[in-house]
Amino acid sequence: MKKLHCDRGEALIEVLASILIAALSVTLLFSCVMASSNMDREARKLDVKHYEALTAAEGQGVSLGESQVTITQVVIDGGYAEAAGVPVNLYGGAGLYSYSRKVTP
């Protein structure tokens, strides 16, 4: 019976290539994790600013002043009907605004 025996082993270059591939994979994974962590941190900061502005807009606590909202009614056959201005109070900040109709006595 003939014995199956191979004297060939792995060459040093094959081992070095596999170590290089593993090191590059770990480096890529680490950079992806760091980028994800940075995006998460920035998103949390923006969430805090967004909810602060939303709370200010919904709670109508800080007034930004008075303004005028123009309401225009569009007529289906092609023209515009009359436009009316409504006085409002503005609330909010940081790009999120709310308004309430200004009550005139």
Coordinates of N, CA, C and O in Angstrom, one line a residue:
M1 N 0.8 -1.2 0.0 CA 0.0 0.0 0.0 C 0.9 1.2 0.0 O 1.9 1.3 0.7
K2 N 0.5 2.2 -0.8 CA 1.3 3.4 -0.9 C 0.8 4.4 0.1 O -0.4 4.7 0.2
K3 N 1.7 5.0 0.8 CA 1.3 6.0 1.8 C 1.2 7.4 1.1 O 2.1 7.8 0.3
L4 N 0.2 8.1 1.4 CA 0.0 9.5 0.9 C 0.8 10.4 1.8 O 0.5 10.6 3.0
H5 N 1.8 11.0 1.3 CA 2.6 11.9 2.1 C 3.1 13.0 1.2 O 3.6 12.8 0.1
C6 N 3.0 14.2 1.8 CA 3.4 15.4 1.0 C 4.4 16.2 1.9 O 4.1 16.5 3.0
D7 N 5.5 16.5 1.3 CA 6.6 17.2 2.0 C 6.4 18.7 1.9 O 7.1 19.5 2.5
R8 N 5.5 19.1 1.1 CA 5.3 20.5 0.8 C 4.5 21.1 2.0 O 3.5 20.6 2.3
G9 N 5.0 22.2 2.5 CA 4.3 22.9 3.6 C 3.9 24.3 3.1 O 4.0 24.6 1.9
E10 N 3.5 25.1 3.9 CA 3.1 26.5 3.5 C 4.4 27.3 3.5 O 5.3 27.2 4.3
A11 N 4.5 28.1 2.5 CA 5.7 29.0 2.3 C 5.6 30.2 3.2 O 4.5 30.6 3.6
L12 N 6.7 30.8 3.5 CA 6.7 32.0 4.4 C 5.9 33.1 3.7 O 5.2 33.8 4.5
I13 N 6.0 33.2 2.4 CA 5.2 34.3 1.8 C 3.7 34.1 1.9 O 3.0 35.1 2.0
E14 N 3.2 32.9 1.9 CA 1.8 32.6 2.1 C 1.4 33.0 3.5 O 0.3 33.6 3.7
V15 N 2.2 32.7 4.5 CA 1.9 33.1 5.9 C 1.9 34.6 6.0 O 1.0 35.2 6.7
L16 N 2.9 35.3 5.5 CA 2.9 36.8 5.6 C 1.7 37.4 4.8 O 1.2 38.4 5.3
A17 N 1.3 36.8 3.7 CA 0.2 37.4 3.0 C -1.1 37.2 3.8 O -1.9 38.1 3.8
S18 N -1.3 36.1 4.4 CA -2.5 35.9 5.2 C -2.5 36.8 6.5 O -3.5 37.3 6.8
I19 N -1.3 37.1 7.1 CA -1.2 38.0 8.2 C -1.6 39.4 7.7 O -2.3 40.2 8.4
L20 N -1.1 39.8 6.5 CA -1.4 41.1 6.0 C -2.9 41.3 5.7 O -3.5 42.3 6.0
I21 N -3.5 40.3 5.1 CA -4.9 40.3 4.9 C -5.7 40.4 6.2 O -6.7 41.2 6.3
A22 N -5.3 39.7 7.2 CA -6.0 39.8 8.5 C -5.8 41.2 9.1 O -6.8 41.7 9.7
A23 N -4.6 41.7 9.0 CA -4.4 43.0 9.6 C -5.2 44.1 8.9 O -5.7 45.0 9.5
L24 N -5.2 44.0 7.6 CA -6.0 45.0 6.8 C -7.5 44.9 7.1 O -8.2 45.9 7.2
S25 N -8.0 43.7 7.3 CA -9.4 43.5 7.7 C -9.7 44.0 9.1 O -10.8 44.7 9.2
V26 N -8.8 43.8 10.0 CA -9.0 44.4 11.4 C -9.0 45.9 11.3 O -9.8 46.6 12.0
T27 N -8.1 46.5 10.5 CA -8.0 47.9 10.4 C -9.3 48.5 9.8 O -9.8 49.5 10.2
L28 N -9.8 47.9 8.7 CA -11.0 48.3 8.1 C -12.2 48.2 9.1 O -13.0 49.2 9.1
L29 N -12.3 47.2 9.8 CA -13.3 47.0 10.8 C -13.3 48.1 11.8 O -14.3 48.7 12.2
F30 N -12.0 48.4 12.3 CA -11.9 49.4 13.4 C -12.2 50.8 12.9 O -12.9 51.5 13.6
S31 N -11.9 51.1 11.6 CA -12.2 52.4 11.1 C -13.7 52.5 10.9 O -14.3 53.6 11.1
C32 N -14.4 51.5 10.5 CA -15.8 51.5 10.4 C -16.5 51.7 11.7 O -17.5 52.5 11.8
V33 N -16.0 51.1 12.7 CA -16.6 51.2 14.1 C -16.4 52.7 14.6 O -17.3 53.3 15.1
M34 N -15.2 53.2 14.3 CA -14.9 54.6 14.7 C -15.8 55.6 14.0 O -16.4 56.6 14.6
A35 N -16.0 55.4 12.7 CA -16.9 56.3 11.9 C -18.3 56.2 12.4 O -19.0 57.2 12.5
S36 N -18.8 55.0 12.7 CA -20.1 54.8 13.2 C -20.3 55.5 14.6 O -21.3 56.1 14.8
S37 N -19.3 55.4 15.4 CA -19.3 56.0 16.7 C -19.4 57.6 16.6 O -20.2 58.2 17.3
N38 N -18.6 58.1 15.7 CA -18.6 59.6 15.4 C -20.0 60.0 14.9 O -20.5 61.1 15.3
M39 N -20.6 59.3 14.0 CA -21.9 59.6 13.4 C -23.0 59.5 14.5 O -23.8 60.4 14.6
D40 N -22.9 58.6 15.4 CA -23.8 58.4 16.5 C -23.7 59.6 17.5 O -24.7 60.2 17.9
R41 N -22.5 60.0 17.8 CA -22.3 61.1 18.7 C -22.9 62.4 18.1 O -23.6 63.2 18.8
E42 N -22.6 62.7 16.8 CA -23.2 63.9 16.2 C -24.7 63.8 16.1 O -25.4 64.8 16.2
A43 N -25.2 62.6 15.8 CA -26.7 62.5 15.7 C -27.3 62.8 17.1 O -28.4 63.4 17.2
R44 N -26.7 62.3 18.1 CA -27.2 62.6 19.5 C -27.2 64.1 19.8 O -28.2 64.6 20.4
K45 N -26.2 64.8 19.4 CA -26.1 66.3 19.6 C -27.2 67.0 18.8 O -27.9 67.9 19.4
L46 N -27.4 66.5 17.6 CA -28.5 67.2 16.8 C -29.8 66.8 17.3 O -30.8 67.7 17.3
D47 N -30.0 65.6 17.9 CA -31.3 65.3 18.5 C -31.6 66.2 19.7 O -32.8 66.6 19.8
V48 N -30.6 66.5 20.5 CA -30.8 67.3 21.6 C -31.3 68.7 21.2 O -32.3 69.3 21.7
K49 N -30.6 69.3 20.2 CA -31.0 70.6 19.7 C -32.4 70.6 19.0 O -33.1 71.5 19.2
H50 N -32.7 69.5 18.3 CA -34.0 69.4 17.7 C -35.1 69.3 18.7 O -36.1 70.1 18.6
Y51 N -34.9 68.5 19.7 CA -36.0 68.4 20.7 C -36.1 69.7 21.6 O -37.2 70.0 22.1
E52 N -35.0 70.4 21.8 CA -35.1 71.7 22.5 C -35.9 72.7 21.7 O -36.8 73.4 22.2
A53 N -35.6 72.8 20.4 CA -36.4 73.7 19.5 C -37.8 73.2 19.4 O -38.7 74.1 19.4
L54 N -38.1 71.9 19.3 CA -39.4 71.4 19.2 C -40.2 71.7 20.5 O -41.4 72.1 20.4
T55 N -39.6 71.5 21.6 CA -40.3 71.9 22.9 C -40.6 73.3 23.0 O -41.7 73.7 23.4
A56 N -39.7 74.2 22.5 CA -39.9 75.6 22.5 C -41.1 76.0 21.6 O -41.9 76.8 21.9
A57 N -41.1 75.3 20.4 CA -42.2 75.6 19.5 C -43.5 75.1 19.9 O -44.5 75.8 19.8
E58 N -43.5 73.9 20.5 CA -44.8 73.3 20.9 C -45.3 73.9 22.2 O -46.5 74.1 22.4
G59 N -44.4 74.2 23.1 CA -44.8 74.8 24.4 C -45.1 76.2 24.3 O -45.8 76.8 25.2
Q60 N -44.8 76.9 23.2 CA -45.0 78.3 23.0 C -44.6 79.1 24.2 O -45.3 80.0 24.7
G61 N -43.4 78.8 24.7 CA -42.9 79.5 25.9 C -42.1 80.7 25.5 O -42.3 81.8 26.1
V62 N -41.3 80.7 24.5 CA -40.5 81.8 24.1 C -41.0 82.4 22.8 O -41.0 81.8 21.8
S63 N -41.5 83.6 22.9 CA -42.1 84.3 21.7 C -41.0 84.9 20.9 O -40.0 85.5 21.4
L64 N -41.0 84.7 19.6 CA -40.0 85.3 18.7 C -40.6 86.6 18.1 O -39.9 87.2 17.3
G65 N -41.7 87.0 18.5 CA -42.3 88.2 18.0 C -43.6 88.0 17.2 O -44.2 86.9 17.3
E66 N -44.0 89.0 16.5 CA -45.2 88.9 15.8 C -44.9 88.9 14.3 O -43.9 89.4 13.8
S67 N -45.8 88.3 13.5 CA -45.6 88.2 12.1 C -47.0 88.2 11.4 O -48.0 88.3 12.1
Q68 N -47.0 88.0 10.1 CA -48.2 88.0 9.3 C -48.1 86.8 8.4 O -47.2 86.6 7.7
V69 N -49.2 86.0 8.4 CA -49.3 84.8 7.5 C -50.3 85.2 6.5 O -51.4 85.7 6.8
T70 N -50.0 85.0 5.2 CA -50.9 85.3 4.1 C -51.5 84.0 3.6 O -50.8 83.1 3.3
I71 N -52.8 84.0 3.6 CA -53.5 82.8 3.1 C -54.1 83.2 1.8 O -54.9 84.1 1.7
T72 N -53.8 82.3 0.8 CA -54.4 82.6 -0.6 C -55.2 81.4 -1.0 O -54.8 80.3 -0.9
Q73 N -56.4 81.7 -1.5 CA -57.3 80.6 -1.9 C -57.1 80.4 -3.4 O -57.2 81.4 -4.2
V74 N -56.8 79.2 -3.8 CA -56.7 79.0 -5.3 C -58.0 78.5 -5.8 O -58.6 77.6 -5.3
V75 N -58.4 79.1 -6.9 CA -59.6 78.7 -7.6 C -59.3 77.7 -8.7 O -58.3 77.8 -9.4
I76 N -60.1 76.6 -8.8 CA -59.7 75.5 -9.7 C -59.7 75.9 -11.1 O -58.9 75.5 -11.9
D77 N -60.5 76.8 -11.6 CA -60.5 77.2 -13.0 C -59.4 78.1 -13.4 O -59.4 78.6 -14.4
G78 N -58.4 78.2 -12.6 CA -57.2 78.9 -13.1 C -56.8 80.1 -12.4 O -55.6 80.6 -12.5
G79 N -57.6 80.8 -11.8 CA -57.3 82.1 -11.2 C -57.1 82.0 -9.7 O -57.3 80.9 -9.1
Y80 N -56.7 83.1 -9.1 CA -56.6 83.2 -7.6 C -57.7 84.0 -7.1 O -58.1 85.0 -7.6
A81 N -58.2 83.6 -6.0 CA -59.2 84.4 -5.3 C -58.5 85.4 -4.4 O -57.3 85.6 -4.5
E82 N -59.2 85.9 -3.5 CA -58.6 86.9 -2.6 C -57.6 86.3 -1.6 O -57.7 85.2 -1.2
A83 N -56.6 87.1 -1.2 CA -55.6 86.7 -0.2 C -55.9 87.5 1.0 O -56.2 88.7 1.0
A84 N -55.7 86.9 2.2 CA -56.0 87.5 3.4 C -54.8 87.3 4.3 O -54.2 86.2 4.4
G85 N -54.4 88.4 5.1 CA -53.3 88.3 6.0 C -53.9 88.0 7.4 O -54.9 88.6 7.8
V86 N -53.3 87.1 8.1 CA -53.7 86.8 9.5 C -52.5 87.1 10.4 O -51.4 86.6 10.2
P87 N -52.7 87.9 11.4 CA -51.7 88.2 12.4 C -51.4 87.0 13.3 O -52.4 86.4 13.8
V88 N -50.2 86.6 13.5 CA -49.8 85.5 14.3 C -48.7 85.8 15.3 O -47.9 86.8 15.0
N89 N -48.5 85.1 16.3 CA -47.4 85.1 17.2 C -46.5 83.9 16.9 O -47.0 82.8 16.7
L90 N -45.2 84.1 16.7 CA -44.2 83.1 16.4 C -43.6 82.6 17.7 O -43.2 83.3 18.5
Y91 N -43.3 81.3 17.7 CA -42.6 80.6 18.8 C -41.6 79.6 18.2 O -41.8 79.1 17.1
G92 N -40.6 79.3 19.0 CA -39.7 78.3 18.7 C -38.3 78.8 18.4 O -37.9 79.8 19.0
G93 N -37.5 78.2 17.6 CA -36.2 78.6 17.2 C -35.4 77.4 16.6 O -35.9 76.3 16.5
A94 N -34.2 77.7 16.1 CA -33.3 76.7 15.5 C -34.0 76.0 14.3 O -33.8 74.9 14.1
G95 N -34.8 76.8 13.5 CA -35.4 76.2 12.3 C -36.7 75.6 12.5 O -37.4 75.2 11.6
L96 N -37.2 75.4 13.8 CA -38.5 74.9 14.0 C -39.4 75.9 14.7 O -39.1 76.5 15.7
Y97 N -40.5 76.2 14.0 CA -41.3 77.3 14.4 C -42.7 76.8 14.5 O -43.2 75.9 13.9
S98 N -43.4 77.5 15.4 CA -44.9 77.3 15.6 C -45.5 78.6 15.7 O -44.8 79.6 16.0
Y99 N -46.8 78.7 15.4 CA -47.4 80.0 15.5 C -48.8 79.8 16.0 O -49.4 78.7 16.0
S100 N -49.3 80.9 16.6 CA -50.7 80.9 17.1 C -51.3 82.2 16.6 O -50.6 83.2 16.4
R101 N -52.6 82.1 16.3 CA -53.3 83.3 15.8 C -53.3 84.4 16.9 O -53.6 84.1 18.1
K102 N -52.9 85.6 16.6 CA -52.9 86.7 17.5 C -54.4 87.1 17.8 O -55.1 87.4 16.9
V103 N -54.7 87.1 19.1 CA -56.1 87.4 19.5 C -56.1 89.0 19.7 O -55.3 89.5 20.4
T104 N -57.0 89.6 18.9 CA -57.2 91.0 19.0 C -58.4 91.3 19.8 O -59.5 90.8 19.5
P105 N -58.3 92.1 20.8 CA -59.5 92.4 21.6 C -60.5 93.3 21.0 O -60.3 93.9 20.0

